[in-house]
Coordinates of C-alpha atoms in Angstrom, one line a residue:
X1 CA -31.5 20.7 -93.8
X2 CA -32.2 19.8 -90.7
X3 CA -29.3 19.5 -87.7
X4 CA -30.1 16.5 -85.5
X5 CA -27.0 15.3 -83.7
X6 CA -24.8 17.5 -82.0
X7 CA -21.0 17.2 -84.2
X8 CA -19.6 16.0 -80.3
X9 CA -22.1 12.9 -80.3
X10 CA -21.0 11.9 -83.8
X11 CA -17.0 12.4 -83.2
X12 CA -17.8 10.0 -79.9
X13 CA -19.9 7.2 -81.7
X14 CA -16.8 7.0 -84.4
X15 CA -14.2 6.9 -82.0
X16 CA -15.8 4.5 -80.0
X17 CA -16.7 2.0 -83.2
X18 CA -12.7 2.7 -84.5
X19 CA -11.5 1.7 -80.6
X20 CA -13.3 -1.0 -79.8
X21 CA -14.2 0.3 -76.7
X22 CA -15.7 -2.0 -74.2
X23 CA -19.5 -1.3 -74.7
X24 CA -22.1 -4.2 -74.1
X25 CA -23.1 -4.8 -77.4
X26 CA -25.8 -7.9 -78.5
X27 CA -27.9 -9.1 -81.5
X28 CA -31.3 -9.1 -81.0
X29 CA -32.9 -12.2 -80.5
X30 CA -34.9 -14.4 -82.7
X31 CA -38.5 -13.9 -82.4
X32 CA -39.4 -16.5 -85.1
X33 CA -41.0 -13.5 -87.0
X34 CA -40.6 -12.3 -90.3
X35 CA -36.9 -10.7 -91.5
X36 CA -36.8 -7.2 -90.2
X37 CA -36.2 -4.4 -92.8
X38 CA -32.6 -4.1 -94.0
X39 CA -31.3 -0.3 -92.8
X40 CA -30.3 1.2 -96.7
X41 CA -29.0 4.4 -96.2
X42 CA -26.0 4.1 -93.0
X43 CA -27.8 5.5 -90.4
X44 CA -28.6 4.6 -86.8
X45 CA -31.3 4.8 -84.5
X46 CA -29.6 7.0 -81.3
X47 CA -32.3 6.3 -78.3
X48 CA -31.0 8.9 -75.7
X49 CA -33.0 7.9 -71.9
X50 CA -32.8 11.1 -70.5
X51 CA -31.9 11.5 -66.7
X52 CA -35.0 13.2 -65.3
X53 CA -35.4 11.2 -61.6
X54 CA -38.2 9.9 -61.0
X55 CA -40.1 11.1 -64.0
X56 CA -39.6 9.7 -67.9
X57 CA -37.8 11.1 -70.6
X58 CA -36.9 9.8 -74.2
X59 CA -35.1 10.8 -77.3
X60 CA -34.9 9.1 -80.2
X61 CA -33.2 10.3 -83.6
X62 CA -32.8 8.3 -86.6
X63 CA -31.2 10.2 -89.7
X64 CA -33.0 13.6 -89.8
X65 CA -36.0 12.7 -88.2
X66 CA -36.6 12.9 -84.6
X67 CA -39.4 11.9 -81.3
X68 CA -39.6 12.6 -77.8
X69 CA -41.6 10.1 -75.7
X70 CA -42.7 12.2 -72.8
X71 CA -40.9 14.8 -70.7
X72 CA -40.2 14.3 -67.5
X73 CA -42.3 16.2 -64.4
X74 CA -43.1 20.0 -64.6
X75 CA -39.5 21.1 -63.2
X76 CA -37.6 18.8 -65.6
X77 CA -38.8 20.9 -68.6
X78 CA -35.8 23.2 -68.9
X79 CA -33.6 20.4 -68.4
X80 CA -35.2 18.7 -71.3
X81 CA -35.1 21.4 -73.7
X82 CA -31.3 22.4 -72.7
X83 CA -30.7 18.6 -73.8
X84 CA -32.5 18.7 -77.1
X85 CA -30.5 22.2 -77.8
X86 CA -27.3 20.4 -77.2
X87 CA -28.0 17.9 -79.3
X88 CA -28.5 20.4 -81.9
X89 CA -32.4 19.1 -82.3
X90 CA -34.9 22.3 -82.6
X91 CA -37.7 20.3 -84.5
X92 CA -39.6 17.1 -83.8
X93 CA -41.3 15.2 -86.3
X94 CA -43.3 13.3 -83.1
X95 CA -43.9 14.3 -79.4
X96 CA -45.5 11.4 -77.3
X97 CA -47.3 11.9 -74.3
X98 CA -47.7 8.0 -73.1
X99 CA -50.4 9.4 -70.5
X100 CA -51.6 12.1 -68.2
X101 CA -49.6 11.9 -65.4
X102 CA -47.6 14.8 -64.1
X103 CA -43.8 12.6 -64.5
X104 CA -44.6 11.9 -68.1
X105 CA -46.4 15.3 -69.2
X106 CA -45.0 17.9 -67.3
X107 CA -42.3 18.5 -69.0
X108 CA -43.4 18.7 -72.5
X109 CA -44.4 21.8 -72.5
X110 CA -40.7 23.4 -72.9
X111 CA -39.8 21.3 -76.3
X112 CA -43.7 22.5 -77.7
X113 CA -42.6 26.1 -76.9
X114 CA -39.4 26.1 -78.3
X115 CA -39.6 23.1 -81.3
X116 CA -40.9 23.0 -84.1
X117 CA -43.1 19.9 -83.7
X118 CA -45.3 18.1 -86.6
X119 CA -47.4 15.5 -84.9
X120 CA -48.5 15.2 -81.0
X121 CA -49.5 12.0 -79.8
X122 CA -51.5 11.2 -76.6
X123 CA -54.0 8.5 -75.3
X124 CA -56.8 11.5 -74.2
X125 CA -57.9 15.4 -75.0
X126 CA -58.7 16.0 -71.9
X127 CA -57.5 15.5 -68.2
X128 CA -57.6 17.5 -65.0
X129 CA -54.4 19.0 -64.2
X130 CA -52.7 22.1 -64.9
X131 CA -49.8 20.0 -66.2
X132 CA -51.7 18.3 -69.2
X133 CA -54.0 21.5 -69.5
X134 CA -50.4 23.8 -70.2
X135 CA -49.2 20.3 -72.9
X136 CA -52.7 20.9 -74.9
X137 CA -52.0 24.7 -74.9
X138 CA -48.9 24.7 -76.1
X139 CA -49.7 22.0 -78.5
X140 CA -52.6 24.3 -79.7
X141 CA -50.0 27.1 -80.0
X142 CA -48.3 24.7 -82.8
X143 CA -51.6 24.8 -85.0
X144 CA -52.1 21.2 -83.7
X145 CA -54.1 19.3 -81.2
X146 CA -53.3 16.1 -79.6
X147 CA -54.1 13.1 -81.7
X148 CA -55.3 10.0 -80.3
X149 CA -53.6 6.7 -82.1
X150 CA -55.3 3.5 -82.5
X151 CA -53.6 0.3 -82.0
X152 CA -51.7 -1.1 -85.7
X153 CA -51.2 2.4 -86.2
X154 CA -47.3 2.9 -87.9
X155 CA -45.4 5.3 -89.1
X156 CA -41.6 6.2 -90.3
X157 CA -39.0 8.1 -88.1
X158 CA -36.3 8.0 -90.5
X159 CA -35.7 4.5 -91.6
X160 CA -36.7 3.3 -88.5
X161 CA -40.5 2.5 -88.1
X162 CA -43.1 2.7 -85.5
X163 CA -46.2 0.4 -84.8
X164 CA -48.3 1.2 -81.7
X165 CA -49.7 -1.8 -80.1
X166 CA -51.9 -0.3 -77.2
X167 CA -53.8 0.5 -75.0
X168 CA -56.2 -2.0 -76.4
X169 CA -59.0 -1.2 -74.4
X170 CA -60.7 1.7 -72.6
X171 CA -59.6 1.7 -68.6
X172 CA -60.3 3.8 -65.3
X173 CA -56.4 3.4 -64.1
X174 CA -54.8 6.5 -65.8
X175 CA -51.8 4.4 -65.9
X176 CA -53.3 1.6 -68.2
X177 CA -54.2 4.0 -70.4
X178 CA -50.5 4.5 -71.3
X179 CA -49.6 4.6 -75.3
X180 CA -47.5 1.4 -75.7
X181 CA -45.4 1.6 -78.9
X182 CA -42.5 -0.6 -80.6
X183 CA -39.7 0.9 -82.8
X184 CA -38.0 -1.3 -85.1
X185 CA -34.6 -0.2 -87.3
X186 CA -33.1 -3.3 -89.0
X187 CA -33.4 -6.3 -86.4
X188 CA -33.2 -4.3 -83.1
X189 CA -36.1 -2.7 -81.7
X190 CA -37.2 -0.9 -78.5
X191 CA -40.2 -1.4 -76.6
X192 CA -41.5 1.8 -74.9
X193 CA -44.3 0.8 -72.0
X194 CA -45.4 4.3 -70.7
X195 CA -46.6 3.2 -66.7
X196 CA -48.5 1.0 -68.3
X197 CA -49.6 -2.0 -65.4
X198 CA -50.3 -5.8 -65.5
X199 CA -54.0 -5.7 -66.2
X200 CA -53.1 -3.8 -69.6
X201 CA -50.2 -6.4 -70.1
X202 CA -52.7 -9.2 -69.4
X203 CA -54.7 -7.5 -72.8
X204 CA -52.2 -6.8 -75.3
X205 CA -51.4 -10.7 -74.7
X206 CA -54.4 -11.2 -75.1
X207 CA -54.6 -9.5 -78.2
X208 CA -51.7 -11.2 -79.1
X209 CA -49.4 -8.2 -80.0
X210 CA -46.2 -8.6 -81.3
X211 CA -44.3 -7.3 -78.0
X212 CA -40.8 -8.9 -79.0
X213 CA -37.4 -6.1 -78.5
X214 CA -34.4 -5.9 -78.2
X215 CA -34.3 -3.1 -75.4
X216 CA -37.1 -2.8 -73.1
X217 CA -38.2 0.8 -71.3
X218 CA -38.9 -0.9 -67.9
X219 CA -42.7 0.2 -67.4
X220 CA -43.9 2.4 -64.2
X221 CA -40.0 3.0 -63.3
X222 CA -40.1 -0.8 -62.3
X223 CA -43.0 -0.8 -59.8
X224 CA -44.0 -3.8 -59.2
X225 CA -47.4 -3.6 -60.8
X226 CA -46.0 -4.0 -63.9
X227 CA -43.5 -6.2 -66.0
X228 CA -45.3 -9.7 -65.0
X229 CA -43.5 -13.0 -65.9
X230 CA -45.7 -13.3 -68.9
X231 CA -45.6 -10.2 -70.4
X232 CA -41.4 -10.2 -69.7
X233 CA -41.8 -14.0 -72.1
X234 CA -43.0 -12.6 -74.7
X235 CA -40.8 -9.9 -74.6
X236 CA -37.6 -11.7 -74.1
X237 CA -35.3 -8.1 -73.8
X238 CA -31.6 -8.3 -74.4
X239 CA -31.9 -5.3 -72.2
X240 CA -33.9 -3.3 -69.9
X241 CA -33.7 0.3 -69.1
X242 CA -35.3 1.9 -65.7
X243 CA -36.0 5.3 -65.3
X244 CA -35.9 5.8 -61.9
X245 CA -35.4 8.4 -59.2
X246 CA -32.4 8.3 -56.6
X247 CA -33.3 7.3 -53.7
X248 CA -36.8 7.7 -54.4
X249 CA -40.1 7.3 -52.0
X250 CA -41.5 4.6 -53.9
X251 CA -38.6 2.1 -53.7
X252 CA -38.5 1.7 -57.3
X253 CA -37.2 -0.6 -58.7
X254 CA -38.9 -3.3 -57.0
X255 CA -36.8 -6.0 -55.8
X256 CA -39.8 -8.4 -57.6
X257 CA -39.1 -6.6 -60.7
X258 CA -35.3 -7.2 -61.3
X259 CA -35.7 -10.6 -60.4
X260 CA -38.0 -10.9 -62.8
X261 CA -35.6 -9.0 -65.6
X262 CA -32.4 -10.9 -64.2
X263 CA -34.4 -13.9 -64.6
X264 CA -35.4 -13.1 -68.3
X265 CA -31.5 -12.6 -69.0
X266 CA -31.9 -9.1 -69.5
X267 CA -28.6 -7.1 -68.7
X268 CA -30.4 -3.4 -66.3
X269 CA -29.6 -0.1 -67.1
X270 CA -30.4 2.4 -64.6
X271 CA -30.6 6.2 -64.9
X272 CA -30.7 6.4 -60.8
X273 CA -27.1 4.9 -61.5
X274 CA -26.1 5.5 -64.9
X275 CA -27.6 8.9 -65.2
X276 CA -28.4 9.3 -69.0
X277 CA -28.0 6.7 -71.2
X278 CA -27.5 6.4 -74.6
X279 CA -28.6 3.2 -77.2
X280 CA -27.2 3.3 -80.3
X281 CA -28.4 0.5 -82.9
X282 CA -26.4 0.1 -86.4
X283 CA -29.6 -2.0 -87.2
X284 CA -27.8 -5.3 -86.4
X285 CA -26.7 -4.4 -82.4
X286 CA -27.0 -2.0 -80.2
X287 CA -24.4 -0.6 -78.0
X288 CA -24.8 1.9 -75.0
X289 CA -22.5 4.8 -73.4
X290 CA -23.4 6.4 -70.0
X291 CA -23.4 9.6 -68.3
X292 CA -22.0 8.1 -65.1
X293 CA -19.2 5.0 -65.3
X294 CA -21.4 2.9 -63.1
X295 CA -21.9 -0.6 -64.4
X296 CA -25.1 -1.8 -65.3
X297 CA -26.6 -5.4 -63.4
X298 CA -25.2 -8.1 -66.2
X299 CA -28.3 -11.0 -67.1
X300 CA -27.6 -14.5 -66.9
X301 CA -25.5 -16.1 -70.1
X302 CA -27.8 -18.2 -71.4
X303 CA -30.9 -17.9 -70.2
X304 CA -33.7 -18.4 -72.7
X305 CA -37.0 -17.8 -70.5
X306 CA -38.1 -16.2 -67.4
X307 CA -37.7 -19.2 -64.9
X308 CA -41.1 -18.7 -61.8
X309 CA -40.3 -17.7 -58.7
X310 CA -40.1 -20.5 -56.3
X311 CA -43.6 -20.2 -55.0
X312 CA -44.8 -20.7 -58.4
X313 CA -42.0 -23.6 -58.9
X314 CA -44.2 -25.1 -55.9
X315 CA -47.4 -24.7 -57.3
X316 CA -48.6 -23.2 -54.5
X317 CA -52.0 -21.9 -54.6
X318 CA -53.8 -18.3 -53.2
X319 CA -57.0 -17.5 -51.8
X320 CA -58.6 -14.1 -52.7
X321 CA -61.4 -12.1 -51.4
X322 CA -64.2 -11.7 -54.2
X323 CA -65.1 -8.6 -52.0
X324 CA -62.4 -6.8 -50.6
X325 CA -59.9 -8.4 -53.7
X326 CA -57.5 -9.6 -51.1
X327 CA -55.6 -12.2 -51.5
X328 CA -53.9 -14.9 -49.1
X329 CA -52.0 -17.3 -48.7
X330 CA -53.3 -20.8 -47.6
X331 CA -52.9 -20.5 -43.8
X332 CA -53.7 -17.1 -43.7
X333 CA -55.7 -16.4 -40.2
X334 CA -57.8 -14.0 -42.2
X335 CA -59.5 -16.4 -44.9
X336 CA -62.8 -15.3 -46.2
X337 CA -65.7 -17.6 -46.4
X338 CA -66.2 -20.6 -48.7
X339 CA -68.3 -18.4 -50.7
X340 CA -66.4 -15.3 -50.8
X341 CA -63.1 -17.5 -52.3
X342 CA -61.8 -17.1 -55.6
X343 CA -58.4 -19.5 -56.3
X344 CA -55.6 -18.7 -57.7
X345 CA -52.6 -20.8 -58.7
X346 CA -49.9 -18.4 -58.5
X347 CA -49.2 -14.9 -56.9
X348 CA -48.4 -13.5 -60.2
X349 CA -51.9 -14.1 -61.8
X350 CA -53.4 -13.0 -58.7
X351 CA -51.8 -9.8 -58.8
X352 CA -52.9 -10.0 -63.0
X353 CA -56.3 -9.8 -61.6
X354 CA -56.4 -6.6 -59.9
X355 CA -55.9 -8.4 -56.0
X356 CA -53.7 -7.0 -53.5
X357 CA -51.7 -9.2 -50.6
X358 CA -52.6 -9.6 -47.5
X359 CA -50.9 -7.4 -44.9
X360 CA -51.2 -10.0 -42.2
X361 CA -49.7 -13.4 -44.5
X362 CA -47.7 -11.5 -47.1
X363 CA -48.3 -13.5 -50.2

């Protein structure tokens, strides 16, 4: 049979349920959607966000079945499989690759050498690096190769199940390309973004994919090309989870972006602050334990809906540039022509649109 958690990680979830030990716990909320399936058999769904900087890195184990959703950058990969082997986890029924980039596929290629693994999942075959180029090897060196999912696509980890929703069309940005998916176990359920960025956001609404959770994975380590107001409503997280690097160059998370998530009511984990951090769902609520005792940002009791920012509040409008796709605002020195001008009625859906601000006005 296979050994999934670690006996240590057990002991701890029991002691804290028989303590009452202050953990944020919530129910998820009410997406007006049909009654989730009841969890039969006592299990949980452990989703373990694995400190790995300014990378990604996730765990999740429900009963005897197991996935990893990417691995972290090249030099994270020993530090990934040392934290599979301590939680006693040497095969995975799924390893995701969300996309080709070097933080999210670099450090797979440790857990494909030294796991068993059953099914590999990425959104292309092919990609020019040496990081993705060593992921297919060692995939190849399972008897598999990487298999692209479709959108609708589900399957069972345990008694938790899996539905990917994206990417929903074909892009250029490697980022958009990311493998959104949802996992559901009783009424909680995660969301897990990739990098993906407000133009592929702006399609899966479009597409009008179920994107409700109870725990959104922050998307692009909370740059602020992704998590848009609209996508965020539809999402409605009880909380959000960044992986993010200390410190890093990027200044991720954007200021913009946990507005946005304080806004939607969402209380912010953080591994740059947290360190690794560990959701537990019972099926009903989820609770969460931390490497690190920092506290995580608290949302806002009783919010119900991303509220605009307060440009948006005034209806103000901006002007882009059809050519350069720069926008402005209205007294910007550096207006295009009458011809050249494409409107927009907030910054959000001008960013939506693939336009950048102006370095002169900052919009």
């Amino acid at each position: 049979m296979k050994r999934r958690i670690a006996p240590l990680l057990t002991l701890l979830c029991l002691l804290v349920s028989l303590a009452g030990c202050d953990l944020l716990s919530a129910a998820p909320p009410d997406s007006g959607a049909p009654s989730a399936a009841p969890v039969t058999d006592g299990s949980t769904l452990a989703v373990h966000f694995i400190d790995v900087g300014q990378a990604d890195s996730a765990l999740l184990v429900c009963g005897d079945d197991a996935m990893l959703i990417d691995g972290g950058n090249v030099a994270d990969s020993s530090l990934v499989v040392s934290y599979l082997d301590q939680q006693g986890i040497d095969q995975l029924d799924y390893v995701v690759c969300t996309h080709a980039h070097e933080d999210h596929v670099g450090g797979l290629s440790g857990p494909l050498n030294t796991c068993t693994v059953s099914h590999v999942l990425s959104p292309v075959t092919q990609y020019d690096s040496k990081a993705f180029e060593n992921f297919v090897k060692y995939t190849e060196a399972q008897g598999l190769e990487p298999e692209i999912p479709d959108p609708g696509d589900t399957f069972d980890l345990g008694e938790a199940q899996v539905t990917i929703l994206g990417p929903v069309a074909e892009y250029s940005e490697t980022n958009n390309t990311s493998i959104v998916l949802r996992v559901d176990f009783g009424a909680t359920s995660f969301l897990f973004t990739g990098d993906m960025e407000t133009k592929a956001e702006k399609d899966l609404l479009d597409q009008g994919a179920d994107l409700s959770a109870t725990v959104l994975k922050v998307g692009h380590h909370g740059s602020d090309t992704s998590t848009s107001y609209s996508f965020l409503r539809e999402v409605m997280p009880e909380y959000a989870v960044i992986s993010v690097g200390l410190d890093n160059d990027y200044g991720h998370p954007s200021d913009d972006v946990l507005s946005r998530l304080r806004d939607a009511g969402a209380t912010v984990y953080r591994t740059d602050q947290q360190g690794t951090i560990v959701a537990v769902s019972d099926g009903t609520t989820v609770t969460f334990t931390t490497e690190k005792d920092a506290a995580p940002t608290p949302g806002r009791d009783g919010q119900t809906s991303p509220q605009p920012s307060q440009s948006e509040s005034a209806q103000e409008t901006y002007i882009g540039n059809l050519n350069s796709k720069v926008f402005h605002r209205e007294d910007c020195p550096n207006l295009p022509a009458e011809q050249n001008r494409i409107i927009f009625s907030s910054r959000e859906e001008a960013v939506e649109e693939g336009y950048t601000p102006c370095g002169n006005c900052k919009p």
